[in-house]
């Protein structure tokens, strides 16, 4: 009432202000009435005919490179020819009208229509049930897409089959996304399409990223492989309407470092109408590319090692490792046989898939890190090192006793324990000092001295080498192996168990990678290193200011804690294995200097491990050769293991010899290249 009382006063300005306020309120009420009442149906229809769909956009996967920057795994553009279905609504309706059944209706016409020649025959659409109408619409869509597919087939000069079921699945579930007609176009197909592109409705090229491995099966177990998987990674949004094709690493470097290589997927929204066709799209967040991973592998040496492990052109079942004895860098790691990781992208042939899934061949397992074996005689350098540390005189003679078995009169034998358990020897009867026993690999010598000095030091050295523990390389393919404790041996209180351990049998199982670390420790003065496979992880963008993640070389995990004298004695004894005529590896290395000129002097040790067959009988099965070179200043450790080989000297030593020859050639080429750059 006070307001109206004020308005009754003779105040023109106040009355004008009141008029303006009431006019604004009137306009506001009219606007609300117009939106809520008059245009309500229009806004409701607009809301019903549009909705949002979220789309997961994968990132570009990072590269995997060798130590020199050679690409081991990368991405290439994959061109797909696709149809945008929202642009085909017109052809869909046209086909539907042509397919819609009609009937002829004759009506009586006025006399004047007959005078002018107007026909009284008309067509009328037949009424269809909802099921019939839906079926007809599907046929119309299929025919419209088939017509365009035939045009594309004519342009590309090759037949393009139309899969009706595939089209129906895409139209039902992924209508807002382009429908792929042809994938992985060749450059010639791309050129033909671009030449005729203006005449093709709704067709366009899509570019997707495809994972490839340029070197095929080279280092395939080490690299691992990827599979098609568009699921969200950890930390990403898990709720998407559609997901574009993506990859996920399974094993190897691809699997262990998948989160680094995969990057972070992006997201975009697609506005679709009531029919599900795309109207517009908008990027919410851009995809962040994955990072590049640089390995310590030298792909040139990797190829040579894989070539050397093909005996008589056949991929043997075995493994080979080349390691830098001072840095722990894995320069080559071979597991044989292997398959091409590109098969997981392009598909396996039936024959190759049968090999991949064969439980006997075990192609899926990385024999270098995932399987563990008895080391056999390659463990004797550690046994000898333990005995030397406990006071063994390397010049003291030991008499190997002859085997009473007439069939083995030229071989030795030793009996252990009260039950006189026998251990056959591979050497002839006679006198042996430390060097000769190592070179000829006498079981009797190392069993006798192992029992004489006890196993405490041997167990200590095995623990310092971290046998029975994982080495920590990022491949998701590593086994810990087995190594006994002092308590377990003391509990058994059977000399036979200790004797077995002294010749690398019994309760000890090692992986070739563990053996490579052990061999490097013998070569570098007793440092037990962490093996290094990844050198660094860095941004794929050269202009990025983000600091790379560096994995330092030469990380020391432990020390053997033995004297230089003992290491020198073992080193000289291993040299005799390759250079002395009685050495088990001498036949493989006697031609080595003539083969490569001034060859590296190689210190080595052969080994043969036995396993029990299904009848419980011991059979020679695993053969080894461990080595390091050059003798004067070791830089490389080479370990070779072959399943079902003839012997360490006959099967594995020649493989190691060829690897050392390849190392020398690479070193010579690098030196010549450096010399050529010197002014």
XYZ file of C-alpha atoms in Angstrom:
679
model
C 0.000 0.000 0.000
C 2.878 2.343 0.650
C 4.032 1.937 -2.978
C 0.676 2.929 -4.412
C 0.397 5.786 -1.921
C 3.708 7.100 -3.204
C 2.558 6.787 -6.818
C -0.523 8.916 -6.052
C 1.752 11.798 -5.279
C 2.462 14.267 -7.995
C 5.931 12.914 -8.854
C 6.363 12.390 -12.656
C 9.809 10.842 -12.335
C 8.634 8.208 -9.901
C 5.636 7.398 -12.063
C 7.883 7.028 -15.143
C 10.167 4.638 -13.280
C 7.170 2.561 -12.217
C 5.928 2.367 -15.802
C 9.321 1.145 -17.014
C 9.480 -1.538 -14.300
C 5.978 -2.790 -15.060
C 6.757 -2.824 -18.797
C 9.866 -4.961 -18.217
C 7.913 -7.369 -16.070
C 5.296 -7.620 -18.792
C 7.924 -8.379 -21.454
C 9.474 -11.025 -19.210
C 6.117 -12.699 -18.615
C 5.337 -12.677 -22.339
C 8.740 -14.244 -23.087
C 8.213 -16.975 -20.522
C 4.763 -17.652 -21.956
C 6.221 -17.859 -25.480
C 8.974 -20.308 -24.467
C 6.965 -22.458 -22.076
C 3.651 -22.550 -23.932
C 3.966 -21.586 -27.589
C 7.441 -23.111 -28.402
C 7.362 -25.957 -25.896
C 6.891 -28.638 -28.541
C 9.713 -27.272 -30.702
C 12.221 -27.326 -27.855
C 11.073 -30.741 -26.757
C 11.486 -32.105 -30.279
C 14.957 -30.560 -30.551
C 15.948 -32.160 -27.249
C 14.600 -35.525 -28.341
C 16.363 -35.457 -31.712
C 19.846 -34.738 -30.366
C 22.061 -36.423 -27.824
C 25.745 -36.777 -27.032
C 28.024 -39.790 -27.533
C 31.490 -39.937 -25.992
C 34.334 -41.439 -28.038
C 37.690 -42.717 -26.735
C 40.502 -41.556 -29.033
C 43.687 -43.660 -28.639
C 47.099 -42.065 -28.417
C 50.069 -42.835 -30.650
C 52.175 -45.587 -29.083
C 55.807 -44.764 -28.336
C 58.722 -46.310 -30.226
C 61.170 -48.922 -28.970
C 64.748 -48.244 -30.087
C 68.063 -50.054 -29.777
C 71.137 -48.448 -28.179
C 72.080 -46.730 -31.460
C 68.605 -45.382 -32.199
C 67.611 -48.145 -34.620
C 63.837 -48.633 -34.525
C 62.710 -51.993 -33.154
C 58.996 -51.171 -32.815
C 57.142 -48.193 -34.240
C 53.860 -47.093 -35.793
C 52.920 -46.549 -39.397
C 49.830 -44.817 -40.770
C 47.130 -47.261 -41.793
C 44.715 -45.817 -44.351
C 41.151 -47.088 -44.219
C 38.382 -46.245 -46.665
C 35.210 -45.505 -44.714
C 31.657 -44.335 -45.288
C 30.017 -41.639 -43.185
C 26.522 -43.019 -42.715
C 24.956 -39.689 -41.724
C 25.551 -38.510 -45.298
C 23.680 -41.501 -46.729
C 20.253 -40.749 -45.274
C 19.142 -39.477 -48.719
C 20.243 -42.619 -50.607
C 18.678 -44.727 -47.849
C 15.275 -43.015 -48.357
C 15.573 -43.237 -52.149
C 16.212 -46.976 -52.025
C 13.399 -47.404 -49.546
C 10.933 -45.644 -51.879
C 11.987 -47.845 -54.764
C 11.643 -51.006 -52.734
C 8.370 -50.130 -51.038
C 5.646 -52.408 -52.562
C 2.610 -50.702 -54.159
C -0.681 -51.832 -55.619
C -2.637 -50.542 -58.612
C -6.017 -48.972 -57.874
C -8.600 -48.156 -60.608
C -11.237 -45.588 -59.749
C -14.205 -44.290 -61.779
C -13.393 -40.834 -63.085
C -15.593 -37.900 -64.113
C -16.465 -37.730 -67.837
C -14.405 -34.605 -68.338
C -11.158 -36.443 -67.262
C -11.851 -39.044 -69.927
C -12.214 -36.230 -72.509
C -8.743 -34.885 -71.574
C -7.134 -38.356 -71.442
C -6.499 -38.383 -67.686
C -5.921 -41.974 -66.517
C -7.983 -43.344 -63.706
C -5.267 -45.860 -62.752
C -3.389 -44.982 -59.564
C -0.751 -46.629 -57.365
C -1.098 -46.938 -53.641
C 1.461 -48.104 -51.052
C 0.718 -51.391 -49.431
C 0.404 -51.177 -45.693
C 3.233 -53.050 -43.976
C 3.642 -54.446 -40.515
C 6.373 -52.993 -38.320
C 8.511 -56.115 -38.877
C 8.096 -55.894 -42.658
C 8.892 -52.203 -42.659
C 12.037 -52.699 -40.566
C 13.217 -55.496 -42.857
C 12.634 -53.295 -45.898
C 14.582 -50.445 -44.348
C 17.543 -52.758 -43.687
C 17.453 -53.924 -47.308
C 17.375 -50.304 -48.511
C 20.379 -49.385 -46.392
C 22.282 -52.461 -47.524
C 21.598 -51.755 -51.200
C 22.627 -48.108 -50.866
C 25.936 -49.041 -49.223
C 26.440 -51.879 -51.726
C 26.018 -49.476 -54.640
C 28.724 -47.168 -53.283
C 30.952 -50.153 -52.531
C 30.641 -51.272 -56.162
C 31.648 -47.794 -57.315
C 34.705 -47.910 -55.047
C 35.513 -51.409 -56.336
C 35.452 -50.112 -59.909
C 37.719 -47.203 -59.020
C 40.252 -49.384 -57.191
C 40.161 -52.113 -59.863
C 39.547 -54.908 -57.388
C 36.492 -56.657 -55.935
C 35.235 -55.510 -52.546
C 32.865 -57.993 -50.908
C 30.025 -56.513 -48.883
C 29.453 -58.216 -45.537
C 25.803 -57.704 -44.619
C 26.201 -58.977 -41.046
C 29.201 -56.724 -40.387
C 27.331 -53.692 -41.751
C 24.293 -54.458 -39.593
C 26.422 -54.772 -36.441
C 28.113 -51.449 -37.161
C 24.865 -49.658 -37.966
C 23.230 -50.972 -34.802
C 26.056 -50.342 -32.324
C 28.407 -47.725 -33.857
C 26.256 -45.676 -36.213
C 27.878 -42.383 -35.282
C 31.316 -43.652 -36.383
C 32.490 -44.158 -39.982
C 31.868 -47.601 -41.460
C 35.136 -49.167 -42.771
C 34.778 -50.520 -46.304
C 38.457 -51.359 -46.956
C 41.364 -51.327 -44.515
C 45.112 -50.938 -44.995
C 45.071 -49.380 -48.446
C 48.183 -49.526 -50.596
C 49.707 -46.308 -52.046
C 48.288 -47.217 -55.462
C 44.790 -47.645 -54.007
C 45.069 -44.317 -52.191
C 46.087 -42.580 -55.420
C 43.183 -44.070 -57.387
C 40.703 -43.122 -54.681
C 41.935 -39.536 -54.426
C 41.677 -39.164 -58.199
C 37.957 -40.053 -58.180
C 37.115 -38.749 -54.703
C 34.755 -35.861 -55.765
C 32.312 -38.309 -57.354
C 31.909 -40.548 -54.303
C 29.255 -39.581 -51.753
C 29.995 -40.086 -48.053
C 33.363 -41.817 -48.692
C 36.634 -40.625 -47.205
C 40.037 -41.840 -46.034
C 40.664 -42.425 -42.334
C 44.182 -42.586 -40.931
C 44.808 -44.916 -37.982
C 48.051 -45.906 -36.269
C 49.259 -49.505 -36.686
C 52.022 -51.125 -34.632
C 54.813 -52.692 -36.694
C 58.140 -54.391 -36.015
C 60.511 -53.539 -38.880
C 62.945 -56.367 -38.123
C 60.295 -59.084 -37.929
C 61.140 -61.860 -35.461
C 64.432 -60.257 -34.342
C 64.407 -59.905 -30.528
C 60.735 -60.841 -30.537
C 60.701 -62.445 -27.072
C 62.495 -59.447 -25.650
C 60.190 -56.917 -27.290
C 57.035 -58.915 -26.637
C 53.924 -58.071 -28.593
C 50.672 -56.116 -28.502
C 47.090 -57.177 -29.069
C 44.049 -55.220 -30.139
C 42.488 -53.796 -26.986
C 40.578 -50.519 -26.738
C 39.863 -50.740 -23.001
C 40.742 -47.832 -20.743
C 44.128 -47.798 -19.064
C 44.532 -47.143 -15.357
C 43.592 -43.569 -14.496
C 41.514 -43.013 -17.652
C 37.794 -42.474 -17.904
C 36.163 -45.885 -18.196
C 32.791 -44.729 -19.547
C 32.683 -44.187 -23.320
C 29.935 -44.738 -25.838
C 32.428 -45.716 -28.537
C 36.085 -46.719 -28.559
C 38.401 -46.402 -31.536
C 40.894 -49.270 -32.161
C 43.877 -49.377 -29.810
C 46.621 -51.752 -28.624
C 47.772 -53.179 -25.305
C 51.181 -54.691 -24.587
C 51.073 -58.230 -23.237
C 54.599 -59.438 -22.451
C 58.177 -58.330 -23.044
C 59.044 -54.647 -23.061
C 55.692 -53.936 -24.731
C 53.875 -55.452 -21.759
C 56.068 -54.374 -18.857
C 56.289 -50.740 -20.025
C 52.818 -50.577 -21.545
C 51.782 -47.597 -19.396
C 54.789 -45.601 -20.681
C 54.490 -46.656 -24.308
C 50.718 -46.369 -24.500
C 50.432 -42.725 -23.506
C 47.044 -41.351 -22.504
C 43.932 -41.599 -24.617
C 41.908 -38.522 -25.526
C 38.146 -38.037 -25.656
C 35.667 -36.278 -27.906
C 31.908 -35.865 -27.943
C 29.708 -36.570 -30.940
C 26.263 -35.024 -31.274
C 23.841 -37.430 -32.938
C 20.255 -37.009 -34.016
C 17.320 -39.227 -33.173
C 18.371 -41.703 -35.874
C 21.842 -42.026 -34.368
C 23.654 -40.188 -37.175
C 26.528 -37.851 -36.373
C 25.809 -34.143 -36.505
C 28.910 -32.514 -35.012
C 31.840 -33.524 -32.853
C 34.044 -31.702 -30.383
C 37.334 -32.764 -28.792
C 37.225 -32.707 -24.991
C 40.828 -33.661 -24.364
C 43.580 -34.422 -26.825
C 45.409 -37.755 -26.750
C 48.885 -37.652 -25.207
C 51.391 -39.744 -27.193
C 53.372 -42.503 -25.512
C 57.036 -42.193 -24.665
C 59.956 -43.707 -26.542
C 61.929 -46.478 -24.860
C 65.608 -46.934 -25.696
C 67.068 -50.364 -24.928
C 70.650 -51.464 -24.363
C 70.298 -53.985 -27.195
C 72.484 -53.643 -30.296
C 70.210 -54.895 -33.060
C 73.171 -55.723 -35.308
C 74.643 -58.018 -32.664
C 71.176 -59.371 -31.891
C 70.786 -60.477 -35.510
C 74.206 -62.122 -35.504
C 73.463 -63.964 -32.263
C 70.167 -65.238 -33.636
C 71.922 -66.305 -36.816
C 74.597 -68.153 -34.803
C 71.914 -70.029 -32.834
C 70.544 -71.506 -36.060
C 72.449 -74.766 -36.222
C 72.468 -76.251 -39.730
C 69.807 -73.690 -40.679
C 67.437 -74.929 -37.970
C 66.112 -72.830 -35.121
C 67.248 -74.846 -32.108
C 65.465 -74.711 -28.787
C 67.806 -72.597 -26.737
C 68.993 -69.161 -25.675
C 71.987 -66.843 -25.994
C 72.902 -63.691 -24.073
C 75.641 -61.131 -24.645
C 76.339 -58.797 -21.702
C 78.765 -55.992 -21.007
C 80.645 -57.246 -17.941
C 81.249 -53.738 -16.546
C 77.876 -52.045 -17.089
C 75.503 -54.989 -16.997
C 74.062 -53.873 -20.357
C 72.314 -56.669 -22.226
C 73.682 -56.272 -25.758
C 71.794 -59.248 -27.188
C 69.261 -61.690 -25.805
C 67.998 -64.549 -27.933
C 65.301 -67.093 -27.232
C 64.780 -69.679 -29.935
C 62.536 -70.552 -31.665
C 60.656 -67.289 -32.072
C 57.754 -65.910 -34.048
C 57.206 -62.592 -35.796
C 55.355 -60.178 -33.454
C 53.711 -58.633 -36.534
C 51.552 -61.769 -36.628
C 49.602 -60.458 -33.629
C 48.580 -57.450 -35.741
C 48.123 -58.911 -39.221
C 47.202 -62.455 -38.152
C 48.913 -65.853 -38.013
C 49.070 -68.357 -40.809
C 47.606 -71.713 -39.727
C 51.062 -73.353 -39.711
C 52.666 -70.577 -37.661
C 49.797 -70.515 -35.181
C 50.169 -74.280 -34.713
C 53.859 -73.743 -33.843
C 53.016 -70.850 -31.510
C 50.539 -72.942 -29.522
C 52.612 -76.152 -29.516
C 53.330 -77.141 -25.905
C 56.413 -79.107 -26.912
C 58.090 -76.312 -28.880
C 57.198 -73.795 -26.131
C 57.649 -70.872 -28.494
C 55.693 -68.597 -26.166
C 58.291 -68.860 -23.393
C 61.412 -66.731 -23.213
C 64.056 -69.372 -22.588
C 66.638 -66.718 -21.703
C 64.766 -65.499 -18.616
C 61.567 -67.468 -18.098
C 62.770 -71.082 -18.032
C 65.340 -72.393 -15.570
C 67.658 -75.365 -15.904
C 70.351 -77.303 -14.046
C 73.626 -75.506 -14.800
C 75.753 -78.657 -14.870
C 79.497 -78.127 -15.198
C 79.254 -74.376 -15.877
C 78.803 -74.102 -12.095
C 82.261 -75.585 -11.503
C 84.053 -72.194 -11.696
C 82.008 -71.096 -8.657
C 82.726 -74.397 -6.895
C 86.419 -73.974 -7.663
C 86.361 -70.372 -6.471
C 84.835 -71.448 -3.148
C 87.447 -74.194 -2.679
C 90.309 -71.835 -3.515
C 89.033 -69.370 -0.932
C 88.954 -72.195 1.640
C 92.611 -73.125 1.002
C 92.701 -75.436 -2.032
C 96.155 -75.629 -3.605
C 95.576 -75.347 -7.379
C 98.780 -77.267 -8.120
C 97.892 -80.209 -5.897
C 97.369 -83.391 -7.896
C 94.203 -85.454 -7.644
C 94.003 -89.034 -8.895
C 90.832 -89.826 -10.851
C 90.007 -93.485 -10.285
C 89.015 -95.708 -13.231
C 85.476 -96.996 -13.628
C 85.374 -100.752 -12.914
C 82.693 -101.119 -15.555
C 84.454 -102.710 -18.578
C 82.204 -100.714 -20.878
C 83.643 -97.485 -19.386
C 87.245 -98.523 -18.762
C 88.567 -95.224 -20.124
C 86.421 -93.097 -17.803
C 86.653 -92.171 -14.144
C 84.200 -92.659 -11.292
C 83.822 -91.550 -7.679
C 81.799 -93.053 -4.812
C 80.278 -90.779 -2.165
C 78.867 -91.445 1.313
C 78.205 -94.560 3.287
C 75.867 -95.830 0.639
C 78.694 -95.318 -1.876
C 76.565 -93.440 -4.359
C 78.423 -93.391 -7.658
C 79.075 -90.371 -9.867
C 80.458 -91.111 -13.284
C 83.168 -88.886 -14.692
C 83.599 -87.685 -18.259
C 87.406 -87.656 -18.024
C 89.896 -90.496 -18.266
C 91.676 -91.817 -15.131
C 94.860 -90.031 -14.129
C 96.291 -87.040 -12.259
C 94.525 -83.683 -12.377
C 95.382 -80.282 -10.982
C 92.929 -77.370 -10.869
C 93.536 -76.126 -14.422
C 93.386 -79.556 -16.063
C 90.305 -80.522 -14.048
C 88.553 -77.324 -15.165
C 89.592 -77.667 -18.801
C 88.532 -81.309 -19.050
C 85.601 -80.823 -16.624
C 86.313 -83.570 -14.103
C 83.361 -84.415 -11.869
C 85.522 -86.411 -9.460
C 87.901 -83.509 -8.808
C 85.212 -80.959 -7.936
C 83.056 -83.386 -5.942
C 86.047 -84.473 -3.858
C 87.194 -80.928 -3.095
C 83.658 -79.688 -2.570
C 83.122 -82.322 0.112
C 86.602 -81.714 1.510
C 86.178 -77.981 2.096
C 82.448 -77.992 2.783
C 79.641 -76.109 1.103
C 79.431 -73.091 3.405
C 81.493 -70.882 1.084
C 79.766 -72.263 -1.997
C 76.337 -71.440 -0.583
C 77.602 -67.989 0.369
C 78.814 -67.323 -3.184
C 75.492 -68.516 -4.615
C 73.649 -66.136 -2.330
C 75.963 -63.257 -3.255
C 75.204 -64.034 -6.902
C 71.504 -63.920 -5.922
C 70.784 -67.269 -7.513
C 67.207 -68.226 -6.830
C 66.157 -64.561 -7.165
C 64.869 -62.519 -10.067
C 67.224 -60.161 -11.866
C 64.608 -57.407 -12.245
C 64.438 -56.797 -15.997
C 61.161 -55.297 -17.325
C 59.767 -58.082 -19.488
C 57.139 -59.824 -17.304
C 58.906 -63.054 -18.333
C 61.355 -63.788 -15.527
C 61.710 -66.792 -13.266
C 63.638 -66.853 -9.990
C 65.072 -70.360 -10.346
C 66.179 -72.362 -7.301
C 69.202 -72.403 -5.033
C 69.561 -74.345 -1.774
C 70.199 -72.818 1.611
C 72.862 -74.095 3.991
C 70.115 -75.219 6.353
C 68.408 -77.309 3.668
C 71.662 -79.109 2.841
C 72.511 -79.660 6.523
C 69.034 -81.002 7.160
C 69.443 -83.562 4.435
C 72.852 -84.691 5.793
C 73.496 -86.669 2.656
C 76.853 -86.248 0.906
C 75.179 -87.126 -2.367
C 73.213 -83.852 -2.285
C 76.406 -81.859 -1.786
C 78.113 -83.846 -4.548
C 75.249 -83.072 -6.921
C 75.518 -79.360 -6.122
C 79.277 -79.420 -6.840
C 78.597 -80.484 -10.430
C 75.585 -78.193 -10.960
C 72.887 -80.802 -10.447
C 70.281 -81.442 -7.787
C 68.660 -78.532 -5.968
C 69.937 -75.788 -8.270
C 68.149 -74.312 -11.284
C 69.241 -71.152 -13.073
C 68.124 -69.016 -15.990
C 70.570 -68.046 -18.755
C 70.280 -64.436 -17.573
C 71.392 -65.408 -14.060
C 74.300 -67.304 -15.599
C 75.257 -64.199 -17.617
C 75.387 -62.150 -14.394
C 77.469 -64.906 -12.763
C 79.894 -64.994 -15.713
C 80.228 -61.200 -15.686
C 81.140 -61.324 -11.980
C 83.956 -63.779 -12.763
C 85.195 -61.432 -15.494
C 84.954 -58.004 -13.833
C 86.686 -58.755 -10.536
C 83.755 -59.968 -8.454
C 81.052 -57.297 -8.965
C 77.564 -58.768 -9.143
C 75.639 -56.354 -11.378
C 72.009 -55.643 -11.955
C 71.424 -56.454 -15.630
C 70.279 -53.391 -17.589
C 67.861 -53.714 -20.485
C 66.295 -50.229 -20.623
C 68.660 -47.289 -21.026
C 66.149 -44.437 -20.935
C 62.520 -43.448 -21.410
C 61.867 -40.064 -22.986
C 59.223 -37.985 -24.688
C 58.524 -38.700 -28.338
C 58.457 -34.943 -29.005
C 61.977 -33.650 -29.790
C 60.945 -30.188 -28.648
C 59.738 -31.399 -25.258
C 61.376 -29.894 -22.194
C 60.489 -32.928 -20.062
C 63.575 -34.606 -18.649
C 64.104 -38.220 -19.772
C 64.072 -41.048 -17.265
C 67.619 -42.437 -17.218
C 68.510 -45.918 -15.960
C 72.184 -45.710 -14.935
C 74.571 -48.476 -16.037
C 76.876 -50.459 -13.792
C 74.591 -50.730 -10.762
C 76.291 -53.089 -8.326
C 73.961 -55.445 -6.529
C 76.572 -57.345 -4.524
C 80.211 -58.452 -4.412
C 81.591 -61.967 -4.467
C 84.036 -61.013 -1.735
C 86.863 -63.234 -3.027
C 90.548 -62.511 -3.614
C 91.990 -61.393 -6.930
C 94.316 -64.404 -6.745
C 91.420 -66.850 -6.715
C 89.695 -65.058 -9.576
C 92.940 -65.099 -11.607
C 93.343 -68.866 -11.102
C 89.767 -69.521 -12.231
C 90.214 -67.151 -15.164
C 93.376 -68.928 -16.339
C 91.707 -72.328 -15.975
C 88.774 -71.136 -18.114
C 91.232 -69.878 -20.734
C 92.679 -73.390 -20.916
C 89.227 -74.701 -21.794
C 89.430 -72.902 -25.176
C 93.186 -72.818 -25.816
C 94.592 -76.074 -24.395
C 94.215 -79.140 -26.632
C 92.626 -81.045 -23.724
C 89.994 -78.334 -23.205
C 86.396 -79.277 -23.932
C 85.896 -76.089 -26.012
C 89.241 -76.304 -27.808
C 87.845 -77.973 -30.983
C 85.476 -75.043 -31.517
C 88.076 -72.337 -30.911
C 91.218 -73.818 -32.470
C 90.305 -72.302 -35.864
C 89.104 -69.061 -34.293
C 92.327 -67.003 -34.771
C 92.567 -67.954 -38.450
C 88.891 -67.186 -38.960
C 88.869 -63.565 -37.766
C 92.503 -62.506 -37.787
C 93.707 -61.361 -34.389
C 90.925 -62.955 -32.381
C 89.925 -62.238 -28.820
C 91.273 -64.744 -26.319
C 88.176 -66.329 -24.824
C 87.831 -67.796 -21.329
C 85.111 -70.419 -21.285
C 83.496 -73.377 -19.601
C 81.276 -76.035 -21.133
C 78.520 -77.825 -19.278
C 76.046 -80.641 -19.667
C 73.116 -81.042 -17.312
C 71.010 -84.130 -16.937
C 67.309 -84.389 -16.281
C 65.148 -87.375 -15.530
C 62.857 -88.726 -18.197
C 59.375 -90.089 -17.468
C 60.915 -93.395 -16.355
C 63.217 -91.701 -13.821
C 66.344 -92.333 -15.849
C 68.921 -89.553 -16.167
C 69.336 -88.265 -19.700
C 71.730 -85.671 -21.107
C 69.477 -82.813 -22.079
C 70.746 -79.282 -21.411
C 74.121 -78.166 -22.789
C 75.834 -74.879 -21.936
C 78.807 -72.722 -22.746
C 79.727 -69.697 -20.630
C 82.545 -67.359 -21.605
C 84.032 -63.887 -21.376
C 86.594 -62.020 -23.485
C 89.099 -60.652 -24.135
C 91.222 -62.487 -21.605
C 93.551 -59.519 -20.983
C 90.729 -57.059 -20.218
C 87.280 -58.653 -20.344
C 84.440 -56.610 -21.841
C 81.894 -59.162 -23.004
C 80.216 -62.179 -21.457
C 78.544 -64.656 -23.826
C 76.265 -67.419 -22.542
C 74.743 -70.080 -24.807
C 72.260 -72.768 -23.771
C 70.699 -75.407 -26.021
C 68.102 -77.984 -25.084
C 68.790 -81.533 -26.281
C 72.210 -80.609 -27.665
C 75.058 -83.062 -28.136
C 77.507 -81.366 -25.738
C 78.548 -77.951 -24.518
C 81.737 -78.069 -26.579
C 80.142 -79.532 -29.694
C 76.876 -77.558 -29.756
C 77.188 -74.326 -27.764
C 80.874 -73.359 -28.060
C 80.674 -72.917 -31.874
C 77.684 -70.608 -31.392
C 79.642 -68.466 -28.912
C 82.641 -68.458 -31.268
C 80.482 -67.036 -34.085
C 79.093 -64.383 -31.736
C 82.611 -63.281 -30.762
C 83.507 -63.104 -34.453
C 80.506 -60.820 -35.003
C 81.527 -58.651 -32.037
C 84.990 -58.209 -33.531
C 83.596 -57.254 -36.918
C 81.332 -54.656 -35.338
C 84.217 -53.252 -33.285
C 86.432 -53.069 -36.386
C 83.724 -51.305 -38.383
C 83.170 -48.802 -35.535
C 86.903 -48.107 -35.293
C 87.181 -47.543 -39.054
C 84.193 -45.209 -38.951
C 85.749 -43.210 -36.107
C 89.081 -43.058 -37.944
C 87.356 -41.789 -41.077
C 85.826 -38.914 -39.087
C 89.162 -37.913 -37.581
C 90.609 -34.917 -39.495
